[in-house]
Coordinates of C-alpha atoms (C1' of nucleotides) in Angstrom, one line a residue:
Chain A
M1483 CA 41.1 33.5 70.2
T1484 CA 44.3 34.0 68.5
T1485 CA 46.0 31.0 69.5
D1486 CA 47.3 29.9 66.2
V1487 CA 50.3 27.9 67.1
D1488 CA 52.2 25.8 64.7
G1489 CA 53.2 23.0 67.1
D1490 CA 56.0 24.6 69.0
T1491 CA 56.4 24.7 72.8
T1492 CA 56.9 28.2 73.8
E1493 CA 60.0 29.0 75.3
L1494 CA 58.6 32.0 76.8
S1495 CA 58.0 32.7 80.4
R1496 CA 54.3 32.7 81.5
P1497 CA 54.0 36.6 81.8
A1498 CA 55.9 37.2 78.5
R1499 CA 53.5 34.8 76.8
R1500 CA 50.4 36.4 78.2
Q1501 CA 51.7 39.7 77.3
A1502 CA 52.3 38.7 73.8
E1503 CA 48.7 37.2 73.8
I1504 CA 47.3 40.5 75.2
A1505 CA 49.1 42.4 72.7
A1506 CA 47.5 40.4 70.0
Y1507 CA 44.2 40.7 71.6
V1508 CA 44.4 44.6 71.8
V1509 CA 45.7 44.6 68.1
K1510 CA 42.8 42.6 67.0
H1511 CA 40.2 44.6 69.0
G1512 CA 41.7 48.0 68.4
S1513 CA 41.0 49.2 71.9
V1514 CA 39.8 47.5 75.1
S1515 CA 39.4 48.2 78.7
A1516 CA 41.5 46.6 81.6
N1517 CA 38.4 44.7 82.8
D1518 CA 38.0 43.1 79.4
L1519 CA 41.5 41.6 79.8
V1520 CA 40.8 40.5 83.4
E1521 CA 37.9 38.5 81.9
A1522 CA 39.7 37.3 78.8
F1523 CA 42.9 36.2 80.6
G1524 CA 41.7 35.3 84.1
V1525 CA 44.2 37.3 86.0
S1526 CA 43.7 40.2 88.4
V1527 CA 43.4 43.8 87.4
M1528 CA 46.8 44.5 88.9
T1529 CA 48.5 42.0 86.7
V1530 CA 46.7 43.4 83.5
H1531 CA 48.1 46.8 84.5
R1532 CA 51.5 45.4 84.9
D1533 CA 51.3 43.8 81.5
L1534 CA 50.0 46.8 79.9
D1535 CA 52.7 48.9 81.4
E1536 CA 55.3 46.6 80.0
L1537 CA 53.6 46.7 76.6
E1538 CA 53.4 50.4 76.7
R1539 CA 57.1 50.6 77.4
Q1540 CA 57.7 48.4 74.4
G1541 CA 55.6 50.7 72.4
V1542 CA 52.9 48.2 71.5
V1543 CA 50.0 49.9 73.0
R1544 CA 49.0 53.2 74.4
K1545 CA 47.3 53.5 77.7
Y1546 CA 44.8 56.0 78.5
R1547 CA 42.3 56.3 81.3
G1548 CA 39.8 53.3 80.9
G1549 CA 41.7 51.2 78.6
V1550 CA 44.3 50.8 76.0
S1551 CA 44.5 51.2 72.3
A1552 CA 46.7 49.5 69.7
Q1553 CA 49.6 51.1 68.1
P1554 CA 50.3 50.7 64.3
T1555 CA 50.7 47.0 63.7
S1556 CA 54.2 47.5 62.3
V1557 CA 55.2 47.9 66.0
F1558 CA 53.4 44.9 67.1
E1559 CA 54.9 42.8 64.3
S1560 CA 58.4 43.9 65.2
N1561 CA 58.0 43.3 68.9
V1562 CA 60.6 41.2 70.2
A1563 CA 58.3 39.1 72.5
Y1564 CA 56.0 38.4 69.8
R1565 CA 58.8 37.4 67.4
L1566 CA 60.2 35.1 70.0
N1567 CA 56.9 33.3 70.0
T1568 CA 57.3 32.3 66.4
A1569 CA 58.9 29.3 64.7
H1570 CA 61.4 28.3 67.4
A1571 CA 62.4 25.0 65.9
E1572 CA 62.7 26.4 62.4
K1573 CA 65.1 29.1 63.5
A1574 CA 67.2 26.7 65.4
A1575 CA 67.4 24.7 62.2
I1576 CA 68.3 27.5 60.0
A1577 CA 70.9 28.6 62.6
R1578 CA 72.4 25.1 62.5
H1579 CA 72.6 25.3 58.7
A1580 CA 74.1 28.7 58.7
R1581 CA 76.7 27.5 61.2
A1582 CA 78.5 25.5 58.6
M1583 CA 79.5 28.7 56.8
I1584 CA 81.5 29.9 59.8
E1585 CA 85.2 29.2 60.0
P1586 CA 87.1 29.9 63.1
G1587 CA 88.6 33.3 63.1
M1588 CA 86.2 35.0 60.9
S1589 CA 84.3 38.2 61.7
V1590 CA 80.7 37.8 61.7
M1591 CA 77.9 40.5 61.9
L1592 CA 74.5 39.8 63.3
D1593 CA 71.4 42.1 63.1
D1594 CA 68.7 42.4 65.8
S1595 CA 66.7 39.3 64.8
T1596 CA 65.7 36.3 66.8
S1597 CA 67.1 34.1 64.0
A1598 CA 70.6 35.6 64.5
L1599 CA 70.2 34.9 68.3
A1600 CA 69.7 31.4 67.6
L1601 CA 73.1 31.5 65.8
V1602 CA 74.7 32.8 68.9
D1603 CA 74.1 29.7 70.9
L1604 CA 76.4 27.8 68.5
F1605 CA 79.2 30.1 68.5
E1606 CA 81.0 28.8 71.6
D1607 CA 82.2 25.8 69.5
I1608 CA 83.4 27.7 66.6
A1609 CA 85.5 30.1 68.4
P1610 CA 87.7 32.1 68.0
L1611 CA 85.4 34.4 66.4
T1612 CA 84.8 38.3 66.1
V1613 CA 81.3 39.1 66.3
A1614 CA 79.6 42.5 65.8
T1615 CA 75.8 43.1 66.6
N1616 CA 73.5 45.8 67.8
F1617 CA 71.2 43.2 69.5
L1618 CA 71.3 43.4 73.3
P1619 CA 70.3 39.8 74.1
A1620 CA 73.1 38.7 71.7
I1621 CA 75.5 41.2 73.3
T1622 CA 74.7 39.8 76.8
K1623 CA 75.3 36.2 75.6
L1624 CA 78.5 37.0 73.7
A1625 CA 80.0 38.8 76.5
Q1626 CA 80.0 35.5 78.5
L1627 CA 81.9 33.6 75.7
R1628 CA 85.6 33.3 75.8
D1629 CA 87.5 33.3 72.6
V1630 CA 84.8 35.6 71.2
T1631 CA 85.9 39.1 70.5
L1632 CA 82.6 41.1 70.9
L1633 CA 82.2 44.3 69.1
A1634 CA 78.9 46.0 70.3
L1635 CA 77.2 48.3 67.9
G1636 CA 75.9 51.1 70.0
G1637 CA 73.2 53.5 69.2
I1638 CA 69.8 54.5 70.4
Y1639 CA 68.1 51.7 72.5
S1640 CA 64.8 50.7 71.2
A1641 CA 62.7 48.8 73.8
T1642 CA 60.5 47.3 71.1
H1643 CA 63.5 45.6 69.5
D1644 CA 65.7 45.3 72.4
S1645 CA 68.4 46.6 70.2
F1646 CA 70.3 49.7 69.3
G1647 CA 69.7 51.8 66.2
G1648 CA 69.6 55.1 64.6
M1649 CA 72.4 57.1 63.1
P1650 CA 75.1 56.5 65.8
C1651 CA 74.6 52.7 65.0
A1652 CA 74.7 53.1 61.3
E1653 CA 77.8 55.0 61.7
A1654 CA 79.3 52.3 63.8
V1655 CA 78.4 49.7 61.2
E1656 CA 80.1 51.6 58.4
A1657 CA 83.3 51.7 60.2
L1658 CA 83.5 48.0 59.9
H1659 CA 83.9 45.3 57.5
A1660 CA 82.9 41.8 58.4
D1661 CA 83.4 38.5 56.5
L1662 CA 79.8 37.4 57.1
L1663 CA 76.5 38.9 57.8
F1664 CA 73.7 37.0 59.0
C1665 CA 70.3 39.0 59.1
S1666 CA 66.7 38.6 58.9
V1667 CA 63.6 40.5 57.8
S1668 CA 60.0 40.5 58.6
A1669 CA 58.8 39.8 55.1
V1670 CA 60.1 38.3 51.9
S1671 CA 58.5 38.4 48.5
S1672 CA 59.8 36.3 45.5
T1673 CA 62.1 39.2 44.7
H1674 CA 62.7 41.4 47.7
A1675 CA 63.3 41.6 51.4
F1676 CA 61.0 43.9 53.3
H1677 CA 60.8 45.6 56.7
Q1678 CA 58.3 48.0 58.3
E1679 CA 60.5 50.3 60.0
E1680 CA 62.6 52.9 58.3
E1681 CA 65.1 53.1 61.2
I1682 CA 65.8 49.4 61.1
V1683 CA 66.1 49.4 57.4
L1684 CA 68.7 52.1 57.7
V1685 CA 70.9 49.9 59.9
K1686 CA 70.3 46.8 57.9
R1687 CA 71.2 48.5 54.7
A1688 CA 74.4 49.7 56.3
M1689 CA 75.2 46.1 57.4
L1690 CA 74.6 44.9 53.9
R1691 CA 77.2 47.4 52.7
S1692 CA 79.7 46.3 55.3
A1693 CA 79.9 42.6 54.9
R1694 CA 81.5 40.4 52.2
T1695 CA 79.2 37.6 52.2
K1696 CA 75.5 38.2 53.2
V1697 CA 73.2 35.8 54.3
L1698 CA 69.5 36.1 54.7
L1699 CA 67.7 34.0 57.3
V1700 CA 64.0 33.3 56.5
D1701 CA 61.5 31.1 58.3
H1702 CA 58.6 30.1 56.2
A1703 CA 56.3 32.4 58.0
K1704 CA 57.8 35.2 56.4
L1705 CA 57.5 34.2 52.8
Q1706 CA 54.9 35.8 50.3
R1707 CA 54.6 38.8 52.5
T1708 CA 55.5 42.4 52.1
A1709 CA 56.0 45.3 54.4
L1710 CA 56.3 49.0 53.9
H1711 CA 60.0 49.4 53.2
R1712 CA 61.7 47.5 50.5
L1713 CA 65.1 46.6 52.1
A1714 CA 66.9 44.9 49.2
P1715 CA 66.5 42.7 46.3
L1716 CA 67.2 39.0 47.2
T1717 CA 70.0 38.9 44.8
D1718 CA 72.0 41.3 46.9
F1719 CA 72.3 38.3 49.2
D1720 CA 74.9 35.7 48.6
L1721 CA 72.6 33.2 50.2
V1722 CA 69.0 32.8 51.4
I1723 CA 68.4 30.0 54.0
V1724 CA 64.9 28.9 54.4
D1725 CA 63.5 26.1 56.8
E1726 CA 62.0 22.8 55.7
K1727 CA 58.5 23.7 56.3
T1728 CA 58.7 26.1 53.5
P1729 CA 56.5 24.8 50.6
K1730 CA 58.5 23.9 47.5
D1731 CA 56.4 26.2 45.3
L1732 CA 57.4 29.1 47.3
I1733 CA 61.2 28.4 46.9
E1734 CA 61.1 28.1 43.1
P1735 CA 60.1 31.6 42.4
L1736 CA 62.9 32.9 44.5
R1737 CA 65.5 30.8 42.5
D1738 CA 63.7 31.9 39.2
H1739 CA 64.5 35.5 40.2
G1740 CA 68.1 34.6 40.6
A1741 CA 68.4 34.1 44.4
T1742 CA 70.5 31.4 45.9
V1743 CA 68.3 29.5 48.3
E1744 CA 69.2 26.6 50.5
V1745 CA 66.9 24.6 52.8
A1746 CA 67.9 23.9 56.4
K1747 CA 66.9 20.4 57.6
L1748 CA 65.2 20.3 60.9
Chain B
M181 CA 68.8 52.0 100.1
T182 CA 71.3 49.6 101.4
T183 CA 71.4 50.2 105.1
D184 CA 74.4 48.5 106.0
V185 CA 76.3 50.1 108.9
D186 CA 80.0 50.4 108.9
G187 CA 82.7 49.1 106.6
D188 CA 81.8 47.1 103.8
T189 CA 79.3 44.3 104.0
T190 CA 80.0 42.8 100.6
E191 CA 77.1 43.2 98.4
L192 CA 78.9 40.4 96.3
S193 CA 77.7 37.0 95.7
R194 CA 79.5 34.3 97.4
P195 CA 81.4 33.0 94.4
A196 CA 82.2 36.6 93.1
R197 CA 83.8 37.4 96.4
R198 CA 85.7 34.1 96.7
Q199 CA 87.0 34.8 93.1
A200 CA 88.1 38.2 94.2
E201 CA 89.8 36.6 97.1
I202 CA 91.4 33.9 95.0
A203 CA 92.5 36.6 92.6
A204 CA 94.2 38.5 95.4
Y205 CA 95.7 35.2 96.7
V206 CA 97.1 34.4 93.1
V207 CA 98.5 37.8 92.9
K208 CA 100.0 37.6 96.3
H209 CA 101.8 34.3 95.7
G210 CA 102.6 34.8 92.1
S211 CA 101.5 31.3 91.1
V212 CA 99.8 28.5 92.7
S213 CA 98.4 25.2 92.1
A214 CA 94.6 24.3 92.1
N215 CA 95.1 22.2 95.1
D216 CA 96.6 25.0 97.1
L217 CA 93.5 26.9 96.5
V218 CA 91.4 23.9 97.5
E219 CA 92.9 23.9 100.8
A220 CA 93.1 27.6 101.2
F221 CA 89.3 28.2 100.5
G222 CA 87.8 24.8 101.5
V223 CA 86.0 24.2 98.3
S224 CA 86.1 21.4 95.7
V225 CA 88.7 21.2 93.0
M226 CA 85.9 21.5 90.4
T227 CA 84.8 24.9 92.0
V228 CA 88.3 26.2 92.1
H229 CA 88.8 25.3 88.3
R230 CA 85.5 27.2 87.6
D231 CA 86.6 30.2 89.5
L232 CA 89.9 30.2 87.8
D233 CA 88.3 29.9 84.5
E234 CA 86.3 32.9 85.1
L235 CA 89.2 34.8 86.3
E236 CA 91.3 33.9 83.4
R237 CA 88.3 35.0 81.3
Q238 CA 88.6 38.4 82.8
G239 CA 92.3 38.4 82.1
V240 CA 93.4 38.4 85.9
V241 CA 95.2 35.1 85.8
R242 CA 96.8 32.7 83.3
K243 CA 96.1 29.0 83.6
Y244 CA 98.5 26.3 82.7
R245 CA 98.7 22.6 83.6
G246 CA 99.3 22.3 87.3
G247 CA 98.3 25.8 88.5
V248 CA 97.9 29.4 87.6
S249 CA 100.0 32.4 87.5
A250 CA 99.1 36.1 88.1
Q251 CA 99.0 38.7 85.4
P252 CA 100.4 42.1 85.8
T253 CA 98.6 43.8 88.9
S254 CA 97.2 46.5 86.7
V255 CA 94.7 44.1 85.4
F256 CA 93.9 42.9 88.9
E257 CA 93.3 46.4 90.1
S258 CA 91.0 47.5 87.3
N259 CA 88.9 44.2 87.6
V260 CA 85.3 44.8 88.0
A261 CA 84.7 42.1 90.7
Y262 CA 87.6 43.7 92.7
R263 CA 86.2 47.1 92.3
L264 CA 82.7 46.1 93.4
N265 CA 84.1 44.8 96.7
T266 CA 85.2 48.4 97.5
A267 CA 83.6 51.2 99.3
H268 CA 79.9 50.4 98.8
A269 CA 78.2 52.7 101.2
E270 CA 80.5 55.5 100.1
K271 CA 79.6 55.2 96.3
A272 CA 76.1 55.2 97.2
A273 CA 76.6 58.4 99.1
I274 CA 78.6 59.9 96.3
A275 CA 75.7 58.9 93.9
R276 CA 73.0 60.5 96.0
H277 CA 75.0 63.7 96.1
A278 CA 75.6 63.7 92.5
R279 CA 72.0 63.2 91.8
A280 CA 71.2 66.7 92.9
M281 CA 73.1 68.1 89.8
I282 CA 70.7 66.3 87.3
E283 CA 67.6 67.8 86.1
P284 CA 64.9 66.1 84.1
G285 CA 65.5 66.2 80.4
M286 CA 69.2 66.4 80.7
S287 CA 71.8 64.2 78.7
V288 CA 74.1 62.5 81.0
M289 CA 77.2 60.4 80.1
L290 CA 78.6 57.7 82.3
D291 CA 81.8 55.9 82.2
D292 CA 82.5 52.4 83.0
S293 CA 82.8 52.8 86.7
T294 CA 81.0 51.2 89.6
S295 CA 80.5 54.7 91.0
A296 CA 78.6 55.6 87.9
L297 CA 76.6 52.4 88.3
A298 CA 75.4 53.4 91.8
L299 CA 74.1 56.5 90.1
V300 CA 72.0 54.6 87.7
D301 CA 69.8 53.2 90.5
L302 CA 68.7 56.7 91.0
F303 CA 67.7 57.7 87.5
E304 CA 64.2 56.2 87.6
D305 CA 62.9 59.0 89.7
I306 CA 64.6 61.8 87.8
A307 CA 63.4 60.8 84.3
P308 CA 62.9 61.8 81.6
L309 CA 66.6 61.5 80.8
T310 CA 69.1 60.7 78.1
V311 CA 72.0 58.6 79.2
A312 CA 74.9 57.5 77.3
T313 CA 77.3 54.8 78.6
N314 CA 79.6 52.2 77.5
F315 CA 79.3 50.1 80.6
L316 CA 77.4 46.9 80.1
P317 CA 75.8 46.6 83.5
A318 CA 74.5 50.1 83.3
I319 CA 73.1 49.5 79.9
T320 CA 71.3 46.6 80.9
K321 CA 69.7 48.4 83.9
L322 CA 68.9 51.5 81.7
A323 CA 67.3 49.5 79.1
Q324 CA 64.5 48.5 81.6
L325 CA 63.7 52.1 82.5
R326 CA 60.9 54.0 80.9
D327 CA 61.4 57.5 80.1
V328 CA 65.1 57.0 79.8
T329 CA 66.6 57.4 76.4
L330 CA 69.5 55.2 76.4
L331 CA 72.4 55.7 74.1
A332 CA 74.7 52.7 74.1
L333 CA 78.4 53.5 73.3
G334 CA 79.6 50.4 71.4
G335 CA 83.0 49.2 70.9
I336 CA 85.3 46.2 71.8
Y337 CA 84.0 44.3 74.8
S338 CA 86.5 44.0 77.7
A339 CA 85.7 41.2 80.1
T340 CA 87.9 42.8 82.6
H341 CA 85.8 45.9 82.8
D342 CA 82.5 44.5 81.4
S343 CA 82.5 47.5 79.2
F344 CA 83.1 48.6 75.6
G345 CA 86.1 50.5 74.5
G346 CA 88.8 51.1 71.9
M347 CA 88.6 53.1 68.8
P348 CA 84.9 52.5 67.9
C349 CA 83.9 53.5 71.4
A350 CA 86.1 56.8 71.3
E351 CA 84.5 57.6 67.9
A352 CA 81.0 57.0 69.3
V353 CA 81.7 59.4 72.2
E354 CA 83.1 62.0 69.9
A355 CA 79.9 62.2 67.9
L356 CA 78.0 63.3 71.1
H357 CA 77.9 66.1 73.5
A358 CA 76.2 65.7 76.8
D359 CA 75.3 68.0 79.5
L360 CA 76.7 66.0 82.2
L361 CA 79.6 63.7 82.6
F362 CA 80.0 61.5 85.7
C363 CA 83.2 59.5 85.6
S364 CA 85.6 57.9 87.9
V365 CA 89.2 56.8 88.0
S366 CA 91.4 54.4 89.8
A367 CA 93.8 56.9 91.4
V368 CA 93.7 60.6 92.4
S369 CA 96.7 62.6 93.3
S370 CA 96.4 66.2 94.7
T371 CA 96.6 67.6 91.2
H372 CA 95.6 64.8 88.8
A373 CA 93.4 61.9 87.9
F374 CA 95.2 58.6 87.0
H375 CA 94.3 55.3 85.3
Q376 CA 96.3 52.2 84.5
E377 CA 95.2 51.3 81.2
E378 CA 95.9 53.4 78.1
E379 CA 92.7 52.1 76.3
I380 CA 90.5 53.3 79.1
V381 CA 92.2 56.6 79.2
L382 CA 91.5 57.1 75.6
V383 CA 87.8 56.7 76.1
K384 CA 87.6 58.8 79.3
R385 CA 89.5 61.6 77.6
A386 CA 87.0 61.5 74.6
M387 CA 84.3 61.7 77.2
L388 CA 85.8 64.8 78.9
R389 CA 85.8 66.3 75.6
S390 CA 82.2 65.5 74.8
A391 CA 80.6 66.9 77.9
R392 CA 79.8 70.4 79.1
T393 CA 79.9 69.8 82.9
K394 CA 82.4 67.1 84.1
V395 CA 82.2 65.6 87.4
L396 CA 84.8 63.3 88.9
L397 CA 83.4 60.7 91.5
V398 CA 86.3 59.8 94.1
D399 CA 85.9 57.5 97.0
H400 CA 88.6 58.0 99.7
A401 CA 90.3 54.8 98.8
K402 CA 91.6 56.4 95.7
L403 CA 93.2 59.5 97.0
Q404 CA 97.0 60.1 97.3
R405 CA 97.7 57.4 94.9
T406 CA 98.8 57.4 91.2
A407 CA 98.7 55.1 88.3
L408 CA 100.6 54.7 85.1
H409 CA 98.6 57.2 83.0
R410 CA 97.7 60.6 83.9
L411 CA 94.2 61.1 82.5
A412 CA 93.8 64.9 83.2
P413 CA 94.3 67.7 85.9
L414 CA 91.6 68.0 88.5
T415 CA 91.0 71.4 87.3
D416 CA 89.6 69.9 84.0
F417 CA 86.7 68.8 86.0
D418 CA 83.9 71.2 87.1
L419 CA 83.4 69.3 90.3
V420 CA 85.1 66.7 92.2
I421 CA 82.8 64.6 94.7
V422 CA 84.4 62.7 97.6
D423 CA 83.0 60.8 100.4
E424 CA 82.8 61.7 104.0
K425 CA 85.3 59.3 105.2
T426 CA 87.9 61.2 103.3
P427 CA 90.4 62.9 105.7
K428 CA 90.2 66.6 105.7
D429 CA 93.8 67.0 105.2
L430 CA 93.5 65.2 101.9
I431 CA 90.8 67.4 100.6
E432 CA 92.6 70.8 101.2
P433 CA 95.4 70.2 98.9
L434 CA 92.9 69.4 96.1
R435 CA 91.3 72.8 96.8
D436 CA 94.7 74.4 97.0
H437 CA 95.4 73.4 93.5
G438 CA 92.3 74.8 92.2
A439 CA 89.9 71.9 92.2
T440 CA 86.2 72.4 93.3
V441 CA 85.5 69.7 95.7
E442 CA 82.3 68.7 97.5
V443 CA 81.9 66.1 100.2
A444 CA 79.0 63.6 100.0
K445 CA 77.3 62.9 103.4
L446 CA 76.5 59.3 104.0
Chain C
dA1033 C1' 101.7 3.0 81.1
dT1034 C1' 100.4 5.2 84.8
dA1035 C1' 99.7 8.9 87.5
dA1036 C1' 98.3 13.6 88.0
dC1037 C1' 95.5 16.9 86.5
dA1038 C1' 91.6 19.0 83.9
dT1039 C1' 87.1 18.9 82.0
dA1040 C1' 82.4 17.2 81.2
dA1041 C1' 78.1 15.6 82.8
dC1042 C1' 74.9 14.9 86.0
dA1043 C1' 71.9 15.9 90.2
dC1044 C1' 71.1 18.5 94.3
dC1045 C1' 70.0 22.3 97.1
dA1046 C1' 69.3 27.0 98.6
dG1047 C1' 68.5 31.4 98.1
dA1048 C1' 66.8 35.0 95.2
dA1049 C1' 64.0 36.9 92.1
dG1050 C1' 59.7 36.9 89.8
dA1051 C1' 54.9 36.6 89.5
dC1052 C1' 50.6 37.3 91.6
dG1053 C1' 46.7 39.0 94.2
dA1054 C1' 44.6 41.6 98.1
dT1055 C1' 44.0 45.7 100.0
dA1056 C1' 44.5 50.4 100.5
dA1057 C1' 45.6 54.9 99.0
dG1058 C1' 45.5 58.0 95.2
dA1059 C1' 43.9 60.4 90.8
dA1060 C1' 40.8 61.5 87.1
dC1061 C1' 36.1 61.7 85.5
dG1062 C1' 31.4 62.8 85.3
Chain D
dC95 C1' 31.2 64.4 95.6
dG96 C1' 30.9 60.0 94.6
dT97 C1' 32.3 56.5 91.3
dT98 C1' 35.6 54.4 88.6
dC99 C1' 39.9 53.6 87.3
dT100 C1' 44.8 53.5 88.4
dT101 C1' 48.8 53.0 91.2
dA102 C1' 51.6 51.7 95.4
dT103 C1' 52.7 48.4 99.0
dC104 C1' 52.9 44.3 101.0
dG105 C1' 53.0 39.3 101.7
dT106 C1' 52.9 34.9 99.7
dC107 C1' 54.0 31.6 96.6
dT108 C1' 56.4 29.6 93.1
dT109 C1' 59.6 29.3 89.9
dC110 C1' 64.4 29.3 88.4
dT111 C1' 68.8 29.9 88.3
dG112 C1' 73.3 29.8 90.3
dG113 C1' 76.3 27.4 92.8
dT114 C1' 78.1 23.2 94.2
dG115 C1' 80.1 18.4 94.8
dT116 C1' 80.3 13.7 92.9
dT117 C1' 81.4 10.7 89.6
dA118 C1' 83.0 9.6 85.2
dT119 C1' 85.7 10.7 81.1
dG120 C1' 89.4 13.0 78.8
dT121 C1' 94.2 14.8 78.5
dT122 C1' 99.0 15.6 79.3
dA123 C1' 103.1 14.7 81.4
dT124 C1' 106.9 11.6 82.9

DNA sequence: ATAACATAACACCAGAAGACGATAAGAACG
DNA sequence: CGTTCTTATCGTCTTCTGGTGTTATGTTAT
């Protein structure tokens, strides 16, 4: 089983968690039948199909008669549900650390990352604030807050990321200039930040151009990894925040290459 | 769908309805104290304050120590909650009528109107479809649908309308060109469509420029009224859809002035 | 200082929505 | 033409969130 958990209670609803597990299962096995999943997860055929429909909607799997097959793992990795599963406490800690950088009245830009989402929960107290983001869950939350001027970055909706992207989004970003940018990526080497998807890279790059101070949020699971597209050198960021679980010998190399790194306490 | 008979059984949650009523009450009385409202509505002080907070967030009232005062009525009239109260069945009927114009594969633009929202509920069956809108409730719904390419029109969030607007939004609209536009307004005379708010007019005008076929959705409550800003002559629309409750002698003048009008059957 | 008002923090309740499986109808495959 | 897989529909169950009042604490005015 792929139940490698690093001690965090999933804050995910049961079906969402199961779907993430099914996704992992499918990715691992390449392709499986519905009945396999019935056995493996102990739910009815109907439920399996419903889960698979949802996963297909998110672009994680492809259904055909008799079973499902996995899509390129890049899709799986950038799947929201999957990401939400990961490193909860760490992200909260990073968010708390990042919060200190934000002064009332500032304009803040957020990308479509769960790390950024954790930050949103802290905004209520820092208000007034102007926040720009292309991440639908963040938009929904921010719309509820008083004293937060919300600037939604529109674009083409991606069910995989639950966010907006593409050219329309990049253009919307380019029309702005924020005091602060908080963003995250899927992989970080000792010199660069990486992401699998070109479209996302496009938007993130635009964001980097449209902010004065750029902050990269990195939980330890992302270090020492790479992905297809090189987003930017770490020195492009004014600050890189990592969580406390990050091994020290992984932090040093970043600093050696010129990055400014701070460690968020849990 | 909603098989409610005559009039309007509010499909609004109890608090939302009460808030709308409180808003009306405040508008009527100019300014009142929290305790007045406690008596008038038979709920606790706490609840009154919560309602008032929400109304203030929407910009409908202004709180001060000891009570609240009304804001300009234009705000009240364009308040979403208030609008949702109105002419439910009619809007559904209009939506059903409008639906016939949509072919699979088309690109459709929707404005931030409750009439347009009624239309969204019918999209699932017409898919595939490309839909562009600046209305948050519509965006939320559309994001759930498969086979709908959602293009969110970003911009500055307005709690009053629960939608995005301003210059960023107008620019996003201008970058597009949709096959169909469905929009609504707050008032319709025999020659023109009107709206109270300049910002909204700005976006709607942009939408009119960015669509091939333009359809105006009008429930009977809006006819023979005007508002501050003249949006456009009715002849700018390829079609005006009204509901069945519209008196015939109100429809004729529209046609006399050159508008194409169809009546939606309930 | 004290009264009037506003907010915060809890706990309760109800109604709604979600999740699920069973069964039956439908569609693709051989 | 039957078998296998998929989808639709319904009813049940559970879970959860929204809405509420009560009490306690904070704040502002006089």
